[in-house]
CSV table of C-alpha atoms in Angstrom, one decimal:
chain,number,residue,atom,x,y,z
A,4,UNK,CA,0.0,0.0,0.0
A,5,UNK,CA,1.1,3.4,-1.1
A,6,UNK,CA,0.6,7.0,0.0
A,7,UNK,CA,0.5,10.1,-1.7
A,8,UNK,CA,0.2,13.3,0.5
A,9,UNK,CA,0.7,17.0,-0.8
A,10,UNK,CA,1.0,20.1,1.7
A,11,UNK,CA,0.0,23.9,1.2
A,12,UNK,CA,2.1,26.5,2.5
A,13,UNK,CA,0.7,30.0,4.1
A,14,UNK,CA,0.2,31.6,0.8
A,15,UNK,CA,-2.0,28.8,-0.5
A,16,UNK,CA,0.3,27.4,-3.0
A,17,UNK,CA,0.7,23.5,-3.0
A,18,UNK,CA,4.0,21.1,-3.4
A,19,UNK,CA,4.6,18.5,-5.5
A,20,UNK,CA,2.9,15.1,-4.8
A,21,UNK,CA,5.0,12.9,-2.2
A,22,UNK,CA,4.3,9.3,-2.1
A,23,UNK,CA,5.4,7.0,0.2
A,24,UNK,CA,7.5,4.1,0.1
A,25,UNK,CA,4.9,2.0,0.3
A,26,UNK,CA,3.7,-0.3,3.6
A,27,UNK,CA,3.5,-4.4,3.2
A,28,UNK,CA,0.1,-5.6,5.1
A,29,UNK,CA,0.1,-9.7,5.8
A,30,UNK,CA,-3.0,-11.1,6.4
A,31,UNK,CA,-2.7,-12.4,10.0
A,32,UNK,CA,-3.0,-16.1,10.2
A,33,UNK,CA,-4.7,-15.6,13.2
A,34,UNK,CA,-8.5,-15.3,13.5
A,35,UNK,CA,-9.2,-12.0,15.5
A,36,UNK,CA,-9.5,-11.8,19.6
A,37,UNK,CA,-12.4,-10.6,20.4
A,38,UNK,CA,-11.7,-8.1,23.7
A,39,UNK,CA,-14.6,-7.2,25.9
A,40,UNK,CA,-14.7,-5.3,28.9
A,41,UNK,CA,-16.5,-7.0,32.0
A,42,UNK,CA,-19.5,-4.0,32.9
A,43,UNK,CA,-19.4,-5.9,36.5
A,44,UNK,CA,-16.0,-5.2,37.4
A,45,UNK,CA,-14.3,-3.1,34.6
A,46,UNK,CA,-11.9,-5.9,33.7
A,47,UNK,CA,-10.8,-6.9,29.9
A,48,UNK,CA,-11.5,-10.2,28.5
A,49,UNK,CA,-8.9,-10.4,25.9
A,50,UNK,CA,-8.3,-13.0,23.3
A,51,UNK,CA,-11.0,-15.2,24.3
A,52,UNK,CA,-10.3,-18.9,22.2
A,53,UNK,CA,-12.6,-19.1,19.0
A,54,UNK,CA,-14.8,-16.5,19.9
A,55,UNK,CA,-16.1,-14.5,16.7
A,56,UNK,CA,-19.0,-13.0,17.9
A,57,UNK,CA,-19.8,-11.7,21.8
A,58,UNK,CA,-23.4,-10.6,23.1
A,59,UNK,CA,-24.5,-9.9,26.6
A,60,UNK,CA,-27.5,-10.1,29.0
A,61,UNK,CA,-26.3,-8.4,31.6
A,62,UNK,CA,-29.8,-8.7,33.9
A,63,UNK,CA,-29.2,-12.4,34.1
A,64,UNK,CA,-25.1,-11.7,34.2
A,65,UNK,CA,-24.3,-13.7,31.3
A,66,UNK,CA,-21.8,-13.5,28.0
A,67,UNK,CA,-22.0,-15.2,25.0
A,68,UNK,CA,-19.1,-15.8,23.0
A,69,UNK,CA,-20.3,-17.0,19.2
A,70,UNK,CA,-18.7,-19.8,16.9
A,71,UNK,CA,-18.7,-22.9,15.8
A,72,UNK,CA,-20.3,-23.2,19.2
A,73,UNK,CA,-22.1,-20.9,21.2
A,74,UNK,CA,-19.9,-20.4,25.0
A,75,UNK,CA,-22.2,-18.6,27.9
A,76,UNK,CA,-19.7,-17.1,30.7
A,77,UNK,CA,-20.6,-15.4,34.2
A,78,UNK,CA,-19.6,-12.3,33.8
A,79,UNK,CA,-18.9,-12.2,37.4
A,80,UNK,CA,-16.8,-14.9,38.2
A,81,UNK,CA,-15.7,-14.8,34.5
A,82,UNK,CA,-15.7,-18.8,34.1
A,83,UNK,CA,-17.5,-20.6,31.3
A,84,UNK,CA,-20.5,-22.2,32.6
A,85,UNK,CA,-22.0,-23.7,29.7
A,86,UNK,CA,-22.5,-24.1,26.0
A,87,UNK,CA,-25.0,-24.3,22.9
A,88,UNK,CA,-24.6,-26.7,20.5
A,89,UNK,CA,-24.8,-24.2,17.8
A,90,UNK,CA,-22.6,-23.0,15.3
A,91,UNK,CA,-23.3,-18.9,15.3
A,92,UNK,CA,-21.1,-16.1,14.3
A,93,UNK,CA,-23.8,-13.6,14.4
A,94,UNK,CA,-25.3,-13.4,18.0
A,95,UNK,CA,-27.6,-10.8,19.9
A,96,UNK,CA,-29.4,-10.8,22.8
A,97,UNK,CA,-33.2,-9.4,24.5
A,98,UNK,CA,-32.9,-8.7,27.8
A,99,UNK,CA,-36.9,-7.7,28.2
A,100,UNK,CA,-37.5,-10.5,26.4
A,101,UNK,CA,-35.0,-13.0,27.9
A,102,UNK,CA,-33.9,-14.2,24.4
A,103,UNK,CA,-30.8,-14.9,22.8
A,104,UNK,CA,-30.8,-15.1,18.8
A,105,UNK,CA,-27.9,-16.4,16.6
A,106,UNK,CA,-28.2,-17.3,12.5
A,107,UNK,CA,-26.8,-20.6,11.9
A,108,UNK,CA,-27.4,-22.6,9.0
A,109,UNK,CA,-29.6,-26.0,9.0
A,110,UNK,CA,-31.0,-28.1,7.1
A,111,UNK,CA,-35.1,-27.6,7.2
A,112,UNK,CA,-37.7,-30.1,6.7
A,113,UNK,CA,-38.3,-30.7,3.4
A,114,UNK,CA,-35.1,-29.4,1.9
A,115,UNK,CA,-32.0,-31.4,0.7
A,116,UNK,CA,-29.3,-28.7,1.0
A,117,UNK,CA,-28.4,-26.0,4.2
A,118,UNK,CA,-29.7,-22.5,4.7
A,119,UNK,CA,-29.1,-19.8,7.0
A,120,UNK,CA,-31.8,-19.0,9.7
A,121,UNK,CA,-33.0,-17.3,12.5
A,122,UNK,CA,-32.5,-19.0,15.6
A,123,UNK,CA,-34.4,-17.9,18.9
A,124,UNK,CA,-33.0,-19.0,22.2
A,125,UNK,CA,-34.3,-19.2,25.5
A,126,UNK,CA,-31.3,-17.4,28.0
A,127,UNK,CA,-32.7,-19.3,31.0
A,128,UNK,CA,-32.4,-22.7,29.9
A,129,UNK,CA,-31.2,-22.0,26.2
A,130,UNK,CA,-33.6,-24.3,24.8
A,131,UNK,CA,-34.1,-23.6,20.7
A,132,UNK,CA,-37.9,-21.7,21.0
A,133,UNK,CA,-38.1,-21.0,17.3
A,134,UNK,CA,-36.1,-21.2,14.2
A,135,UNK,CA,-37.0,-19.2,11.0
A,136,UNK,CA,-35.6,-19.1,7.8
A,137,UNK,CA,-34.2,-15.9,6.0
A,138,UNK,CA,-36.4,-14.6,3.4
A,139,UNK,CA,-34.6,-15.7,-0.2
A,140,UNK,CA,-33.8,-19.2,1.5
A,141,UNK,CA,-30.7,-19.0,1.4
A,142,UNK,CA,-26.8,-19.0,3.0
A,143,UNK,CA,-25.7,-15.9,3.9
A,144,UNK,CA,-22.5,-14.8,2.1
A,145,UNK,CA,-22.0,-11.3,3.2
A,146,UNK,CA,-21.4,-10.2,6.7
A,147,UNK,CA,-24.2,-10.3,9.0
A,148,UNK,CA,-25.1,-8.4,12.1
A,149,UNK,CA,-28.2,-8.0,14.5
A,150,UNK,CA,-30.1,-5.1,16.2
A,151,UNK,CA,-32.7,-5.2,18.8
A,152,UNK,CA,-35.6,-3.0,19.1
A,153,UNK,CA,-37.1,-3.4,22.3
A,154,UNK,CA,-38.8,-0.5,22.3
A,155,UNK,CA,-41.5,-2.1,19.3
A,156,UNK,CA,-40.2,-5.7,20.0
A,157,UNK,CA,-38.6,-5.6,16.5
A,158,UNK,CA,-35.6,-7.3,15.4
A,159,UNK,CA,-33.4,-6.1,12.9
A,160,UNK,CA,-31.1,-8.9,11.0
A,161,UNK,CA,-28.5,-8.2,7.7
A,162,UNK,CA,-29.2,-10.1,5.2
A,163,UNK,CA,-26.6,-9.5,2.2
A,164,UNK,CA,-28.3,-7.3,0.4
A,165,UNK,CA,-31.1,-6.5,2.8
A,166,UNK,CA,-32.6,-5.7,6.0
A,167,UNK,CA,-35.2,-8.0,7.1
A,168,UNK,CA,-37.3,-7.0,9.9
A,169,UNK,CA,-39.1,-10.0,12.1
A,170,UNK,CA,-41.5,-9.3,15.3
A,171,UNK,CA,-39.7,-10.3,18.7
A,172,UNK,CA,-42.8,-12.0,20.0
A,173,UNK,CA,-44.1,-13.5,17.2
A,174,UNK,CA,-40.6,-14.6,16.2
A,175,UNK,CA,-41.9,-14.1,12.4
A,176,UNK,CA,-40.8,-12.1,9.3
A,177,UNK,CA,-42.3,-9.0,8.9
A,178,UNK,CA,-40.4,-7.0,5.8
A,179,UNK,CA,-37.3,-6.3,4.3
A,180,UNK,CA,-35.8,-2.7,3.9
A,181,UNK,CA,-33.9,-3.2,0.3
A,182,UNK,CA,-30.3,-1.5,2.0
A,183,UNK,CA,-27.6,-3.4,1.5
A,184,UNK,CA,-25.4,-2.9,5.1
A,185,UNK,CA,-22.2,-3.6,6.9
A,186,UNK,CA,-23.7,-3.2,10.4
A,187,UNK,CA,-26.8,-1.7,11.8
A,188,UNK,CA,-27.7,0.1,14.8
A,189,UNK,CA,-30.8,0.4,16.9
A,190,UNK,CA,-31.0,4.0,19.4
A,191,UNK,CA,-33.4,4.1,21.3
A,192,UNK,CA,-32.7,7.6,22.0
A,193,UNK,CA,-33.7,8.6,18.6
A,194,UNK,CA,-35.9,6.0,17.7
A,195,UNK,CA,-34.0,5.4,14.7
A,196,UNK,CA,-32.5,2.6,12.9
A,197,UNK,CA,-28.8,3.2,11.5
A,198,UNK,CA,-27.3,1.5,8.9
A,199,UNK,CA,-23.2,1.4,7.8
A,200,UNK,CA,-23.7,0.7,3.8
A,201,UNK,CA,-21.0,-1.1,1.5
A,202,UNK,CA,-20.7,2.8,0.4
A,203,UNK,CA,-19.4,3.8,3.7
A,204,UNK,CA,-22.8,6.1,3.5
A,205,UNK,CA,-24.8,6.4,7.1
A,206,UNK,CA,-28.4,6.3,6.4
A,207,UNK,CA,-31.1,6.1,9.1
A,208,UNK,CA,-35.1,4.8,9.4
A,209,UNK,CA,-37.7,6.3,11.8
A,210,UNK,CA,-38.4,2.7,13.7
A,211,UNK,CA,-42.7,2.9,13.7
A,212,UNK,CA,-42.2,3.7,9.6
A,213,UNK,CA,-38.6,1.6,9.0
Protein backbone atom coordinates (compact mmCIF):
# COMPACT_ATOMS: atom_id res chain seq x y z
CA UNK A 1 0.00 0.00 0.00
CA UNK A 2 1.15 3.38 -1.11
CA UNK A 3 0.59 7.01 -0.05
CA UNK A 4 0.46 10.12 -1.66
CA UNK A 5 0.23 13.25 0.45
CA UNK A 6 0.67 17.01 -0.85
CA UNK A 7 0.95 20.13 1.67
CA UNK A 8 0.03 23.93 1.18
CA UNK A 9 2.11 26.49 2.53
CA UNK A 10 0.74 30.03 4.11
CA UNK A 11 0.23 31.58 0.76
CA UNK A 12 -1.98 28.79 -0.50
CA UNK A 13 0.35 27.40 -3.03
CA UNK A 14 0.68 23.49 -3.02
CA UNK A 15 3.98 21.10 -3.45
CA UNK A 16 4.55 18.53 -5.50
CA UNK A 17 2.89 15.06 -4.80
CA UNK A 18 5.03 12.89 -2.22
CA UNK A 19 4.35 9.27 -2.07
CA UNK A 20 5.42 6.95 0.23
CA UNK A 21 7.54 4.10 0.06
CA UNK A 22 4.91 2.03 0.33
CA UNK A 23 3.70 -0.27 3.55
CA UNK A 24 3.53 -4.37 3.19
CA UNK A 25 0.12 -5.62 5.07
CA UNK A 26 0.12 -9.68 5.76
CA UNK A 27 -2.95 -11.05 6.45
CA UNK A 28 -2.70 -12.44 10.04
CA UNK A 29 -2.96 -16.10 10.18
CA UNK A 30 -4.70 -15.63 13.16
CA UNK A 31 -8.52 -15.32 13.50
CA UNK A 32 -9.19 -11.95 15.51
CA UNK A 33 -9.52 -11.81 19.61
CA UNK A 34 -12.44 -10.58 20.40
CA UNK A 35 -11.67 -8.09 23.69
CA UNK A 36 -14.63 -7.18 25.88
CA UNK A 37 -14.67 -5.28 28.86
CA UNK A 38 -16.48 -7.01 31.97
CA UNK A 39 -19.46 -4.03 32.90
CA UNK A 40 -19.44 -5.95 36.47
CA UNK A 41 -15.99 -5.18 37.35
CA UNK A 42 -14.26 -3.07 34.63
CA UNK A 43 -11.91 -5.93 33.68
CA UNK A 44 -10.81 -6.88 29.90
CA UNK A 45 -11.55 -10.15 28.52
CA UNK A 46 -8.91 -10.44 25.90
CA UNK A 47 -8.34 -12.95 23.30
CA UNK A 48 -11.01 -15.21 24.26
CA UNK A 49 -10.26 -18.90 22.17
CA UNK A 50 -12.62 -19.08 19.02
CA UNK A 51 -14.84 -16.48 19.94
CA UNK A 52 -16.09 -14.55 16.66
CA UNK A 53 -18.96 -12.98 17.88
CA UNK A 54 -19.81 -11.66 21.83
CA UNK A 55 -23.37 -10.64 23.10
CA UNK A 56 -24.50 -9.94 26.58
CA UNK A 57 -27.53 -10.14 29.02
CA UNK A 58 -26.32 -8.42 31.62
CA UNK A 59 -29.78 -8.74 33.87
CA UNK A 60 -29.16 -12.40 34.08
CA UNK A 61 -25.08 -11.70 34.22
CA UNK A 62 -24.32 -13.67 31.33
CA UNK A 63 -21.79 -13.49 27.95
CA UNK A 64 -22.03 -15.17 25.04
CA UNK A 65 -19.15 -15.78 22.97
CA UNK A 66 -20.26 -16.97 19.15
CA UNK A 67 -18.74 -19.81 16.92
CA UNK A 68 -18.70 -22.94 15.82
CA UNK A 69 -20.34 -23.23 19.23
CA UNK A 70 -22.11 -20.94 21.17
CA UNK A 71 -19.94 -20.39 24.99
CA UNK A 72 -22.16 -18.63 27.87
CA UNK A 73 -19.71 -17.15 30.66
CA UNK A 74 -20.56 -15.42 34.17
CA UNK A 75 -19.64 -12.34 33.84
CA UNK A 76 -18.88 -12.21 37.37
CA UNK A 77 -16.79 -14.90 38.15
CA UNK A 78 -15.68 -14.83 34.48
CA UNK A 79 -15.69 -18.85 34.09
CA UNK A 80 -17.47 -20.63 31.28
CA UNK A 81 -20.53 -22.25 32.61
CA UNK A 82 -22.04 -23.74 29.65
CA UNK A 83 -22.53 -24.13 25.99
CA UNK A 84 -25.05 -24.27 22.92
CA UNK A 85 -24.58 -26.72 20.53
CA UNK A 86 -24.80 -24.15 17.77
CA UNK A 87 -22.65 -23.00 15.35
CA UNK A 88 -23.34 -18.91 15.29
CA UNK A 89 -21.10 -16.12 14.34
CA UNK A 90 -23.81 -13.64 14.35
CA UNK A 91 -25.34 -13.38 18.02
CA UNK A 92 -27.60 -10.81 19.87
CA UNK A 93 -29.42 -10.80 22.77
CA UNK A 94 -33.19 -9.41 24.50
CA UNK A 95 -32.86 -8.72 27.79
CA UNK A 96 -36.85 -7.71 28.16
CA UNK A 97 -37.45 -10.47 26.40
CA UNK A 98 -35.00 -12.99 27.92
CA UNK A 99 -33.89 -14.23 24.45
CA UNK A 100 -30.84 -14.86 22.83
CA UNK A 101 -30.84 -15.15 18.80
CA UNK A 102 -27.95 -16.37 16.57
CA UNK A 103 -28.17 -17.27 12.53
CA UNK A 104 -26.85 -20.57 11.90
CA UNK A 105 -27.35 -22.64 8.97
CA UNK A 106 -29.62 -26.05 8.99
CA UNK A 107 -31.03 -28.13 7.14
CA UNK A 108 -35.12 -27.61 7.25
CA UNK A 109 -37.69 -30.11 6.72
CA UNK A 110 -38.32 -30.70 3.44
CA UNK A 111 -35.07 -29.40 1.93
CA UNK A 112 -31.97 -31.45 0.69
CA UNK A 113 -29.34 -28.67 1.01
CA UNK A 114 -28.41 -26.00 4.22
CA UNK A 115 -29.71 -22.53 4.70
CA UNK A 116 -29.09 -19.80 7.05
CA UNK A 117 -31.82 -19.04 9.74
CA UNK A 118 -32.97 -17.28 12.50
CA UNK A 119 -32.49 -19.03 15.56
CA UNK A 120 -34.36 -17.88 18.93
CA UNK A 121 -32.98 -18.95 22.17
CA UNK A 122 -34.26 -19.16 25.54
CA UNK A 123 -31.27 -17.43 27.97
CA UNK A 124 -32.67 -19.28 31.02
CA UNK A 125 -32.38 -22.71 29.88
CA UNK A 126 -31.21 -21.99 26.20
CA UNK A 127 -33.58 -24.29 24.83
CA UNK A 128 -34.14 -23.57 20.70
CA UNK A 129 -37.93 -21.72 20.97
CA UNK A 130 -38.15 -21.02 17.26
CA UNK A 131 -36.11 -21.18 14.20
CA UNK A 132 -37.01 -19.24 10.96
CA UNK A 133 -35.55 -19.14 7.80
CA UNK A 134 -34.22 -15.85 5.99
CA UNK A 135 -36.39 -14.60 3.38
CA UNK A 136 -34.59 -15.71 -0.15
CA UNK A 137 -33.80 -19.20 1.48
CA UNK A 138 -30.71 -19.00 1.37
CA UNK A 139 -26.82 -19.04 2.98
CA UNK A 140 -25.74 -15.88 3.89
CA UNK A 141 -22.51 -14.80 2.11
CA UNK A 142 -21.99 -11.28 3.15
CA UNK A 143 -21.43 -10.19 6.74
CA UNK A 144 -24.22 -10.30 9.02
CA UNK A 145 -25.09 -8.37 12.15
CA UNK A 146 -28.19 -7.98 14.55
CA UNK A 147 -30.08 -5.14 16.23
CA UNK A 148 -32.65 -5.21 18.80
CA UNK A 149 -35.63 -2.95 19.10
CA UNK A 150 -37.09 -3.38 22.29
CA UNK A 151 -38.83 -0.52 22.31
CA UNK A 152 -41.48 -2.08 19.33
CA UNK A 153 -40.23 -5.71 20.04
CA UNK A 154 -38.61 -5.61 16.54
CA UNK A 155 -35.62 -7.32 15.37
CA UNK A 156 -33.36 -6.09 12.94
CA UNK A 157 -31.10 -8.92 11.02
CA UNK A 158 -28.46 -8.16 7.67
CA UNK A 159 -29.20 -10.10 5.24
CA UNK A 160 -26.64 -9.52 2.20
CA UNK A 161 -28.34 -7.32 0.44
CA UNK A 162 -31.05 -6.53 2.81
CA UNK A 163 -32.64 -5.70 6.01
CA UNK A 164 -35.18 -8.03 7.13
CA UNK A 165 -37.26 -7.00 9.91
CA UNK A 166 -39.11 -9.95 12.06
CA UNK A 167 -41.55 -9.30 15.34
CA UNK A 168 -39.73 -10.26 18.72
CA UNK A 169 -42.78 -11.99 20.02
CA UNK A 170 -44.07 -13.53 17.20
CA UNK A 171 -40.59 -14.59 16.18
CA UNK A 172 -41.92 -14.11 12.44
CA UNK A 173 -40.77 -12.12 9.31
CA UNK A 174 -42.31 -8.97 8.95
CA UNK A 175 -40.42 -6.96 5.80
CA UNK A 176 -37.34 -6.34 4.33
CA UNK A 177 -35.81 -2.73 3.90
CA UNK A 178 -33.91 -3.17 0.27
CA UNK A 179 -30.29 -1.49 2.00
CA UNK A 180 -27.58 -3.37 1.50
CA UNK A 181 -25.38 -2.89 5.05
CA UNK A 182 -22.23 -3.62 6.91
CA UNK A 183 -23.70 -3.21 10.42
CA UNK A 184 -26.79 -1.67 11.84
CA UNK A 185 -27.67 0.14 14.83
CA UNK A 186 -30.75 0.44 16.89
CA UNK A 187 -30.98 3.95 19.42
CA UNK A 188 -33.39 4.11 21.28
CA UNK A 189 -32.71 7.65 22.00
CA UNK A 190 -33.69 8.59 18.65
CA UNK A 191 -35.92 6.02 17.65
CA UNK A 192 -34.01 5.36 14.67
CA UNK A 193 -32.47 2.65 12.92
CA UNK A 194 -28.76 3.25 11.48
CA UNK A 195 -27.27 1.52 8.89
CA UNK A 196 -23.19 1.40 7.79
CA UNK A 197 -23.70 0.65 3.84
CA UNK A 198 -21.01 -1.05 1.54
CA UNK A 199 -20.67 2.77 0.37
CA UNK A 200 -19.44 3.84 3.74
CA UNK A 201 -22.83 6.06 3.52
CA UNK A 202 -24.79 6.41 7.06
CA UNK A 203 -28.39 6.27 6.38
CA UNK A 204 -31.07 6.15 9.15
CA UNK A 205 -35.10 4.80 9.36
CA UNK A 206 -37.68 6.31 11.84
CA UNK A 207 -38.41 2.67 13.74
CA UNK A 208 -42.74 2.91 13.74
CA UNK A 209 -42.24 3.73 9.63
CA UNK A 210 -38.63 1.62 8.96
Amino acid sequence: MYFSVKARNSQGLWSQVGVSDGVLIKRDEQAPKIVLTNPVNGHKLAGMPGAEAAAMNEGLGKLYLGGDEISVYDVVSENKTETIGLASRVIGTNKNLGHLYAVSDYIPEGYSQKVSGLFVINANNNAILAKTLLPGNHLLTEESAFSINEDLGLVYLINNTSIEVFDANTRLFIRSLSVSARDIYYSPYSKTLYAAGADSHLRGFKADAD
